[in-house]
Short mmCIF file of C-alpha atoms and ligand atoms in Angstrom, two decimals:
data_model
loop_
_atom_site.label_atom_id
_atom_site.label_comp_id
_atom_site.label_asym_id
_atom_site.label_seq_id
_atom_site.Cartn_x
_atom_site.Cartn_y
_atom_site.Cartn_z
CA MET A 1 87.10 -81.74 -26.35
CA ASN A 2 85.72 -82.53 -22.92
CA GLU A 3 86.13 -78.98 -21.65
CA GLY A 4 84.57 -77.69 -24.82
CA PHE A 5 81.72 -80.14 -24.40
CA GLU A 6 80.90 -78.62 -21.00
CA ILE A 7 81.07 -75.10 -22.38
CA ARG A 8 78.82 -76.13 -25.22
CA ARG A 9 76.24 -77.33 -22.72
CA ASN A 10 76.31 -73.91 -21.16
CA TYR A 11 76.01 -72.30 -24.60
CA ILE A 12 72.92 -74.36 -25.28
CA GLU A 13 71.37 -73.25 -22.03
CA ARG A 14 72.14 -69.63 -22.74
CA GLY A 15 70.98 -70.02 -26.31
CA LEU A 16 67.62 -71.43 -25.36
CA ASP A 17 67.14 -68.85 -22.59
CA THR A 18 67.93 -66.03 -24.94
CA LYS A 19 65.63 -67.48 -27.56
CA THR A 20 62.74 -67.47 -25.10
CA GLN A 21 63.65 -63.99 -23.88
CA ARG A 22 63.78 -62.66 -27.40
CA GLN A 23 60.42 -64.14 -28.21
CA GLN A 24 58.93 -62.53 -25.11
CA THR A 25 60.52 -59.19 -25.84
CA LEU A 26 59.27 -59.35 -29.39
CA GLU A 27 55.73 -60.06 -28.26
CA LYS A 28 55.87 -57.19 -25.80
CA LEU A 29 57.21 -54.82 -28.42
CA LYS A 30 54.48 -55.85 -30.84
CA GLU A 31 51.82 -55.18 -28.22
CA GLU A 32 53.36 -51.79 -27.47
CA LEU A 33 53.43 -51.05 -31.16
CA GLU A 34 49.77 -51.85 -31.53
CA GLN A 35 48.87 -49.57 -28.64
CA ILE A 36 51.06 -46.74 -29.76
CA GLU A 37 49.71 -46.99 -33.28
CA GLN A 38 46.29 -46.34 -31.86
CA VAL A 39 47.50 -43.37 -29.82
CA LYS A 40 49.31 -42.10 -32.88
CA ASP A 41 46.13 -42.28 -34.95
CA GLU A 42 44.27 -40.35 -32.28
CA LYS A 43 46.97 -37.71 -32.03
CA GLU A 44 47.04 -37.43 -35.78
CA GLN A 45 43.31 -36.83 -35.82
CA VAL A 46 43.63 -34.12 -33.16
CA LYS A 47 46.49 -32.58 -35.12
CA ASP A 48 44.55 -32.60 -38.40
CA ASP A 49 41.53 -31.10 -36.65
CA ALA A 50 43.68 -28.33 -35.22
CA GLU A 51 45.53 -27.66 -38.45
CA ARG A 52 42.45 -27.07 -40.59
CA PRO A 53 41.19 -23.96 -38.75
CA GLU A 54 44.81 -22.85 -38.29
CA LYS A 55 45.40 -23.01 -42.03
CA ASP A 56 42.16 -21.14 -42.77
CA ALA A 57 42.96 -18.40 -40.26
CA ILE A 58 46.50 -17.99 -41.61
CA GLU A 59 45.22 -17.84 -45.15
CA ARG A 60 42.59 -15.27 -44.17
CA HIS A 61 45.23 -13.15 -42.49
CA LYS A 62 47.55 -13.44 -45.47
CA SER A 63 44.97 -12.64 -48.07
CA ALA A 64 43.73 -9.66 -46.03
CA TRP A 65 47.34 -8.50 -45.95
CA GLU A 66 47.70 -9.03 -49.71
CA GLU A 67 44.60 -6.91 -50.15
CA VAL A 68 46.06 -4.10 -48.03
CA LYS A 69 49.32 -4.32 -49.92
CA SER A 70 47.69 -4.11 -53.30
CA GLN A 71 45.57 -1.16 -52.16
CA ARG A 72 48.69 0.57 -50.94
CA GLU A 73 50.43 -0.16 -54.20
CA ALA A 74 47.48 1.26 -56.12
CA GLU A 75 47.69 4.39 -53.98
CA ARG A 76 51.38 4.71 -54.65
CA GLU A 77 50.81 4.21 -58.35
CA LYS A 78 48.20 6.96 -58.29
CA GLU A 79 50.66 9.27 -56.58
CA ARG A 80 53.33 8.44 -59.12
CA ALA A 81 50.86 9.16 -61.92
CA ALA A 82 49.93 12.50 -60.30
CA THR A 83 53.57 13.49 -59.90
CA ALA A 84 54.31 12.56 -63.49
CA PHE A 85 51.26 14.43 -64.68
CA SER A 86 52.28 17.55 -62.88
CA GLU A 87 55.80 17.31 -64.24
CA LEU A 88 54.62 16.66 -67.80
CA ASP A 89 52.14 19.51 -67.62
CA LYS A 90 54.79 22.13 -68.21
CA ASP A 91 52.51 25.13 -68.39
CA GLN A 92 50.52 23.86 -65.41
CA ASP A 93 47.19 24.36 -67.16
CA GLY A 94 45.79 21.06 -65.84
CA ARG A 95 46.25 19.27 -69.15
CA VAL A 96 49.01 17.26 -70.71
CA THR A 97 49.25 17.90 -74.42
CA PHE A 98 51.02 15.94 -77.12
CA GLU A 99 53.48 18.82 -77.44
CA GLU A 100 54.37 18.41 -73.78
CA ILE A 101 54.78 14.70 -74.27
CA LEU A 102 57.30 15.44 -77.02
CA PHE A 103 59.68 16.88 -74.40
CA HIS A 104 60.22 13.29 -73.29
CA PRO A 105 62.03 11.53 -76.15
CA GLU A 106 62.46 8.43 -73.96
CA LEU A 107 58.72 7.84 -74.48
CA ASP A 108 59.08 7.35 -78.24
CA PRO A 109 57.08 4.12 -78.80
CA ASP A 110 59.33 2.71 -81.54
CA ASN A 111 62.55 4.06 -80.02
CA THR A 112 63.65 5.73 -83.24
CA ASN A 113 65.40 9.05 -83.20
CA GLU A 114 62.27 10.73 -84.39
CA PHE A 115 59.46 11.14 -81.85
CA THR A 116 56.52 12.34 -84.00
CA PRO A 117 53.38 14.22 -82.92
CA GLU A 118 51.33 11.24 -84.13
CA GLU A 119 53.23 8.98 -81.83
CA ALA A 120 52.71 11.40 -78.94
CA VAL A 121 48.97 11.50 -79.67
CA SER A 122 48.88 7.72 -79.74
CA LEU A 123 50.28 7.71 -76.20
CA LEU A 124 47.52 10.13 -75.10
CA ALA A 125 44.79 7.60 -75.95
CA GLU A 126 44.47 9.20 -79.40
CA GLU A 127 43.68 12.65 -77.97
CA PRO A 128 45.68 15.82 -78.50
CA GLU A 129 45.55 16.42 -74.75
CA VAL A 130 44.30 14.73 -71.55
CA PHE A 131 43.15 15.78 -68.09
CA GLN A 132 44.53 14.20 -64.98
CA ASP A 133 41.81 11.55 -64.56
CA LYS A 134 42.17 10.22 -68.03
CA PHE A 135 45.94 10.42 -67.73
CA ALA A 136 45.90 8.31 -64.59
CA GLN A 137 43.46 5.84 -66.09
CA PHE A 138 44.77 5.27 -69.62
CA VAL A 139 48.06 7.06 -70.25
CA TRP A 140 50.21 6.37 -67.20
CA VAL A 141 50.10 2.61 -67.62
CA LYS A 142 51.41 2.98 -71.18
CA ILE A 143 54.35 5.22 -70.34
CA LYS A 144 55.36 4.44 -66.78
CA ASP A 145 58.06 1.92 -67.64
CA LYS A 146 59.85 4.32 -69.95
CA TYR A 147 59.07 7.64 -68.33
CA SER A 148 61.86 9.39 -66.55
CA ILE A 149 61.75 12.69 -64.73
CA THR A 150 63.85 15.34 -66.43
CA PRO A 151 65.02 18.56 -64.83
CA LYS A 152 62.34 21.25 -64.82
CA THR A 153 64.63 23.63 -66.69
CA THR A 154 64.84 21.91 -70.03
CA GLU A 155 65.95 24.89 -72.10
CA THR A 156 69.59 23.96 -71.71
CA PRO A 157 69.70 20.26 -71.03
CA GLU A 158 72.04 19.54 -68.16
CA ILE A 159 74.64 16.90 -68.54
CA PRO A 160 74.40 14.70 -65.49
CA GLU A 161 77.52 14.33 -63.39
CA PRO A 162 79.32 11.01 -63.79
CA PRO A 163 78.66 8.76 -60.78
CA ALA A 164 81.24 9.02 -58.00
CA PRO A 165 83.74 6.14 -58.00
CA PRO A 166 83.23 3.63 -55.18
CA ALA A 167 84.84 4.73 -51.94
CA PRO A 168 88.30 3.23 -51.47
CA VAL A 169 88.36 0.91 -48.48
CA ASP A 170 90.95 2.79 -46.46
CA GLU A 171 88.87 5.97 -46.30
CA PRO A 172 87.54 6.76 -42.82
CA PRO A 173 84.03 5.30 -42.31
CA LYS A 174 81.25 7.63 -43.42
CA THR A 175 79.30 9.24 -40.63
CA GLU A 176 75.71 8.17 -40.69
CA GLY A 177 73.24 10.95 -41.35
CA ALA A 178 69.47 11.02 -41.35
CA GLY A 179 69.74 10.54 -45.10
CA ASP A 180 67.59 8.72 -47.54
CA GLU A 181 67.25 5.00 -46.73
CA VAL A 182 67.84 3.87 -50.29
CA GLU A 183 71.00 5.90 -50.61
CA ASP A 184 72.15 4.57 -47.32
CA ASP A 185 71.65 1.03 -48.50
CA LEU A 186 73.49 1.72 -51.72
CA ALA A 187 76.37 3.15 -49.77
CA ILE A 188 76.56 -0.02 -47.69
CA ASP A 189 76.35 -2.13 -50.83
CA GLU A 190 79.13 -0.23 -52.53
CA GLU A 191 81.38 -0.26 -49.53
CA GLU A 192 80.75 -3.91 -48.90
CA ALA A 193 81.39 -4.80 -52.53
CA ALA A 194 84.63 -2.86 -52.52
CA PHE A 195 85.64 -4.62 -49.35
CA GLU A 196 84.77 -8.03 -50.70
CA ASP A 197 86.75 -7.38 -53.90
CA ASP A 198 89.85 -6.56 -51.89
CA TYR A 199 89.46 -9.22 -49.23
CA ASP A 200 88.22 -12.19 -51.17
CA ASP A 201 90.39 -14.56 -49.19
CA TYR A 202 88.93 -13.82 -45.79
CA ASP A 203 86.73 -16.48 -44.35
CA GLU A 204 83.96 -14.51 -42.67
CA ASP A 205 83.46 -17.17 -40.02
CA ASP A 206 86.99 -16.68 -38.80
CA TYR A 207 86.03 -13.21 -37.69
CA ASP A 208 82.61 -13.89 -36.27
CA GLU A 209 83.48 -13.93 -32.60
CA PRO A 210 82.90 -10.59 -30.88
CA LEU A 211 85.91 -8.32 -30.53
CA GLU A 212 87.24 -7.90 -27.02
CA ASP A 213 87.84 -4.39 -25.75
CA GLU A 214 91.52 -5.25 -25.61
CA ASP A 215 91.52 -6.06 -29.28
CA LEU A 216 90.02 -2.70 -30.07
CA GLU A 217 92.63 -0.92 -27.97
CA ASP A 218 95.34 -2.85 -29.75
CA GLU A 219 93.91 -1.82 -33.05
CA GLU A 220 93.89 1.82 -32.09
CA GLU A 221 97.51 1.66 -31.01
CA GLU A 222 98.80 -0.34 -33.92
CA ASP A 223 97.56 1.87 -36.66
CA ASP A 224 99.66 0.07 -39.22
CA ASP A 225 97.45 -3.00 -38.96
CA ASP A 226 95.07 -2.07 -41.77
CA GLY A 227 93.68 -5.58 -42.13
CA ASP A 228 92.17 -5.63 -38.64
CA GLU A 229 90.71 -2.19 -39.09
CA ASP A 230 89.03 -3.29 -42.30
CA ILE A 231 87.64 -6.36 -40.67
CA ARG A 232 86.14 -4.29 -37.90
CA ARG A 233 84.55 -1.95 -40.39
CA TYR A 234 83.25 -4.87 -42.38
CA ARG A 235 81.63 -6.20 -39.24
CA GLU A 236 80.10 -2.83 -38.50
CA MET A 237 78.58 -2.85 -41.98
CA ARG A 238 77.15 -6.28 -41.49
CA GLU A 239 75.72 -5.29 -38.12
CA LYS A 240 74.12 -2.22 -39.67
CA ARG A 241 72.65 -4.35 -42.44
CA LYS A 242 71.32 -6.85 -39.91
CA GLN A 243 69.65 -4.16 -37.82
CA LYS A 244 68.00 -2.82 -40.94
CA LYS A 245 66.68 -6.28 -41.76
CA ASP A 246 65.30 -6.74 -38.27
CA GLN A 247 63.37 -3.50 -38.31
CA LYS A 248 59.72 -3.93 -39.14
CA THR A 249 58.63 -1.76 -42.00
CA ASP A 250 55.22 -0.99 -43.44
CA ASP A 251 55.85 -3.61 -46.09
CA ASP A 252 56.16 -6.43 -43.56
CA MET A 253 53.11 -8.51 -42.82
CA PRO A 254 51.63 -7.47 -39.46
CA GLU A 255 51.53 -9.96 -36.59
CA TYR A 256 48.71 -12.49 -36.52
CA ASP A 257 45.68 -11.41 -34.55
CA SER A 258 45.20 -13.07 -31.17
CA TYR A 259 42.56 -15.50 -32.44
CA THR A 260 44.91 -16.79 -35.16
CA LYS A 261 47.77 -16.91 -32.67
CA THR A 262 45.66 -19.09 -30.39
CA LEU A 263 44.85 -21.44 -33.25
CA ILE A 264 48.53 -21.68 -34.15
CA GLN A 265 49.42 -22.40 -30.53
CA ILE A 266 46.80 -25.17 -30.35
CA ALA A 267 48.05 -26.67 -33.62
CA ASP A 268 51.70 -26.38 -32.48
CA ASP A 269 50.86 -28.30 -29.32
CA ALA A 270 48.98 -30.95 -31.28
CA ARG A 271 51.90 -31.29 -33.70
CA ALA A 272 54.38 -31.63 -30.84
CA GLU A 273 52.29 -34.35 -29.19
CA TYR A 274 51.85 -36.17 -32.47
CA ASN A 275 55.58 -35.99 -33.25
CA GLU A 276 56.49 -37.30 -29.83
CA VAL A 277 54.27 -40.36 -30.23
CA ASN A 278 55.36 -40.84 -33.81
CA ASP A 279 59.04 -40.83 -32.78
CA LYS A 280 58.32 -43.38 -30.06
CA MET A 281 56.54 -45.56 -32.58
CA LYS A 282 59.47 -45.42 -34.98
CA GLU A 283 61.82 -46.36 -32.15
CA ILE A 284 59.70 -49.43 -31.37
CA GLU A 285 59.56 -50.39 -35.04
CA LYS A 286 63.34 -50.12 -35.20
CA ASN A 287 63.78 -52.33 -32.14
CA ILE A 288 61.40 -54.90 -33.59
CA SER A 289 63.27 -54.99 -36.86
CA THR A 290 66.67 -55.37 -35.14
CA LEU A 291 65.33 -58.14 -32.96
CA GLU A 292 63.68 -59.95 -35.84
CA LYS A 293 66.93 -59.78 -37.76
CA GLU A 294 68.83 -61.31 -34.86
CA MET A 295 66.17 -63.98 -34.43
CA GLY A 296 66.24 -64.75 -38.12
CA VAL A 297 69.78 -66.14 -37.89
CA ASP A 298 70.13 -69.92 -37.68
CA LEU A 299 72.14 -70.29 -34.46
CA GLY A 300 72.39 -74.08 -34.57
CA MET A 301 70.08 -76.98 -33.77
CA GLU A 302 70.14 -76.07 -30.08
CA HIS A 303 70.95 -72.40 -30.35
CA GLU A 304 74.49 -73.25 -29.31
CA PHE A 305 76.02 -70.53 -31.50
CA LEU A 306 74.16 -67.74 -29.72
CA PRO A 307 77.11 -66.61 -27.55
CA LEU A 308 79.04 -65.85 -30.74
CA GLN A 309 76.37 -63.58 -32.15
CA GLY A 310 77.49 -59.97 -32.06
CA GLU A 311 81.07 -60.90 -31.07
CA CYS A 312 84.14 -60.11 -33.19
CA TYR A 313 87.38 -62.05 -33.46
CA GLU A 314 90.70 -61.09 -35.03
CA TYR A 315 93.68 -62.82 -36.57
CA SER A 316 96.83 -61.17 -37.89
CA ASP A 317 99.42 -62.44 -40.32
CA ARG A 318 102.44 -60.51 -41.56
CA GLU A 319 100.46 -58.29 -43.90
CA TYR A 320 96.88 -58.07 -42.69
CA THR A 321 94.63 -58.14 -39.67
CA TYR A 322 91.52 -60.17 -40.43
CA LYS A 323 88.33 -59.73 -38.49
CA LEU A 324 85.21 -61.82 -38.17
CA CYS A 325 82.08 -60.44 -36.52
CA ALA A 326 80.06 -63.60 -36.24
CA PHE A 327 76.79 -63.65 -38.18
CA ASP A 328 77.54 -60.11 -39.34
CA LYS A 329 80.66 -59.55 -41.48
CA ALA A 330 84.24 -60.44 -42.32
CA SER A 331 86.95 -57.91 -43.15
CA GLN A 332 90.62 -57.33 -43.81
CA ARG A 333 92.81 -54.36 -42.89
CA SER A 334 96.35 -53.83 -44.08
CA LYS A 335 98.82 -53.50 -41.21
CA SER A 336 100.45 -50.58 -42.98
CA GLY A 337 97.23 -48.57 -42.63
CA GLY A 338 94.29 -47.73 -44.80
CA SER A 339 90.65 -48.55 -44.46
CA GLU A 340 88.94 -51.88 -43.86
CA THR A 341 88.19 -54.04 -46.88
CA SER A 342 84.93 -55.93 -46.65
CA LEU A 343 85.34 -59.63 -47.31
CA GLY A 344 81.62 -60.29 -47.10
CA LYS A 345 78.44 -60.12 -45.04
CA TRP A 346 76.85 -63.03 -43.23
CA GLY A 347 75.39 -65.42 -45.77
CA GLU A 348 74.65 -68.98 -44.66
CA TRP A 349 75.87 -72.19 -43.15
CA SER A 350 77.74 -73.99 -45.87
CA GLY A 351 79.06 -77.23 -44.35
CA PRO A 352 78.28 -80.63 -45.93
CA ALA A 353 74.79 -82.04 -45.42
CA ASP A 354 75.85 -84.21 -42.48
CA ASN A 355 77.86 -81.43 -40.80
CA LYS A 356 76.17 -78.23 -41.88
CA TYR A 357 77.38 -76.15 -38.90
CA SER A 358 81.05 -76.75 -39.59
CA GLU A 359 81.35 -73.98 -42.14
CA MET A 360 80.05 -70.42 -42.47
CA LYS A 361 79.89 -68.36 -45.61
CA TYR A 362 80.15 -64.59 -45.87
CA THR A 363 79.44 -63.12 -49.32
CA GLY A 364 79.09 -59.86 -51.23
CA GLY A 365 82.31 -58.18 -50.02
CA LEU A 366 84.17 -55.40 -51.82
CA LYS A 367 84.54 -56.07 -55.52
CA CYS A 368 87.92 -57.41 -56.50
CA TRP A 369 89.70 -55.51 -59.26
CA ASN A 370 89.12 -57.52 -62.42
CA GLY A 371 87.60 -60.29 -60.33
CA PRO A 372 84.61 -61.39 -58.22
CA ASP A 373 83.13 -59.73 -55.13
CA ARG A 374 85.25 -60.77 -52.18
CA SER A 375 83.87 -63.67 -50.14
CA CYS A 376 84.98 -65.64 -47.13
CA VAL A 377 84.47 -69.16 -45.81
CA VAL A 378 84.98 -69.85 -42.10
CA LYS A 379 85.94 -73.45 -41.29
CA LEU A 380 84.97 -74.29 -37.74
CA LYS A 381 86.16 -77.01 -35.44
CA CYS A 382 85.82 -77.88 -31.79
CA GLY A 383 88.06 -75.97 -29.37
CA LYS A 384 87.59 -74.66 -25.89
CA GLU A 385 87.77 -71.03 -27.00
CA ASN A 386 86.20 -68.99 -29.73
CA GLN A 387 89.30 -68.02 -31.65
CA LEU A 388 90.37 -67.29 -35.19
CA MET A 389 93.30 -69.62 -35.89
CA GLY A 390 94.21 -68.66 -39.40
CA ALA A 391 93.32 -66.69 -42.51
CA SER A 392 94.37 -67.29 -46.09
CA GLU A 393 93.47 -66.36 -49.62
CA PRO A 394 93.48 -69.65 -51.59
CA GLU A 395 92.22 -67.87 -54.67
CA ARG A 396 92.46 -64.18 -55.37
CA CYS A 397 89.74 -62.43 -53.33
CA VAL A 398 88.37 -65.71 -51.99
CA TYR A 399 89.31 -65.99 -48.31
CA GLU A 400 89.33 -68.81 -45.85
CA PHE A 401 89.36 -68.42 -42.06
CA THR A 402 89.79 -71.24 -39.61
CA MET A 403 88.24 -70.92 -36.20
CA THR A 404 87.74 -72.97 -33.06
CA THR A 405 84.58 -72.81 -31.00
CA PRO A 406 83.13 -74.82 -28.13
CA ALA A 407 79.81 -74.66 -29.97
CA LEU A 408 81.09 -77.54 -32.11
CA CYS A 409 82.34 -79.74 -29.26
CA ASN A 410 79.52 -82.24 -29.34
CA LYS A 411 81.53 -85.32 -28.42
CA LYS A 412 83.08 -86.43 -25.17
CA ILE A 413 85.91 -88.90 -24.64
CA ASP A 414 85.83 -91.37 -21.80
CA LEU A 415 89.31 -90.71 -20.46
CA THR A 416 89.66 -94.17 -18.92
CA SER A 417 88.52 -96.26 -21.84
CA GLY A 418 89.42 -93.77 -24.57
CA ASN A 419 86.04 -94.38 -26.07
CA MET A 420 84.30 -91.64 -27.91
CA ASP A 421 81.28 -91.81 -25.72
CA GLY A 422 79.83 -88.58 -26.95
CA HIS A 423 77.18 -88.21 -29.46
CA ASP A 424 75.26 -85.30 -30.69
CA GLU A 425 73.46 -83.76 -27.81
CA LEU A 426 70.25 -84.39 -29.71
C1 MAN B 1 93.94 -56.26 -51.86
C2 MAN B 1 93.68 -57.36 -50.84
C3 MAN B 1 94.20 -58.68 -51.32
C4 MAN B 1 93.65 -58.96 -52.72
C5 MAN B 1 93.92 -57.82 -53.65
C6 MAN B 1 93.27 -58.06 -55.01
O1 MAN B 1 95.30 -56.02 -51.93
O2 MAN B 1 92.30 -57.42 -50.65
O3 MAN B 1 93.81 -59.70 -50.43
O4 MAN B 1 94.23 -60.13 -53.25
O5 MAN B 1 93.43 -56.63 -53.11
O6 MAN B 1 93.53 -57.01 -55.87
#
């Protein structure tokens, strides 16, 4: 008791010191917060001011690009109409007649087997024949979705060849020609699809690292290793596809002009500065909230429980290891493994009115099956060390820890007289 009494004195000193320190730190943090809030507001203003012209310039660039694209599309549409006109105009007399339209049964408006002259006339804007201008203006839009080019020699309709079956995966890779881009793409698609069908189980990521030269040599020697060969070809395909994606085509938006780029750069800088200050501010707010939480805990009349705050203590019986993190949480872990079971979070001092600091209560732990949320009471008594002395479960899911702490040693014995000379430090 006497040793504990001395330690308690020290605890009180530390407790009061820390209390003052915390108050000072909190004040400083609050000042910093006020200042940084101001800086943040300023940076936000600068950022907003930079983002407005940036947004306008980007929108201008984009809408100019949209304009170009739609003009190009209109051009292409005109070309398509001209090509169709020339193909439809079988006798090349500069007019498309309803008789010529009848060569295209796919244009039948009601998709019946019978494509009548009346129906053909209706497609030609109710005329028996149209010139190119009128065709482009009124007719093309009505037929373009259904129209399909047929071979010029229609006397004996040709039966189209059935499409070639997809290339089997163990065929040698096709040599790349200066062929049509679309066809090329389709070939990659087909080959890739065939590969993926056969090699569903491969995890692409497993094969992402670049092949060493050695590996390639090995592959050449060990021809029987089809799997590796396929993987290499699959990678080649992906690489080809990637290169295609990276190439800029006429359909990609052109780079921003230098004026817009400058505005974006200015706005980027303003955003970066704003974010930096904003992050700092959040950090300060977090520190304030942690500190306020710590300061919100009742650490005894003289702050004598402060040295326990943030410390954890353990006690093991045959089945479980119990843990108390003072003013934070209590838990239980089975010795045979498994995860920690929460027995409650710091709640309140729950001792009797004349000895309030002799008992702590932790509540709201993991729900007990068919029972209450787990909770834990910690019975404290004077001892020269902070130590968990026991743990029990007097009722199912209601736990009781016993603990010694010098923080409760508020009496001193006169060793000569045996008198309890101590009294509350107060
Ligand atoms: C676990 C432990 C015990 C508790 C039971 C209730 O086994 O938390 O302490 O009694 O659950 O089901």
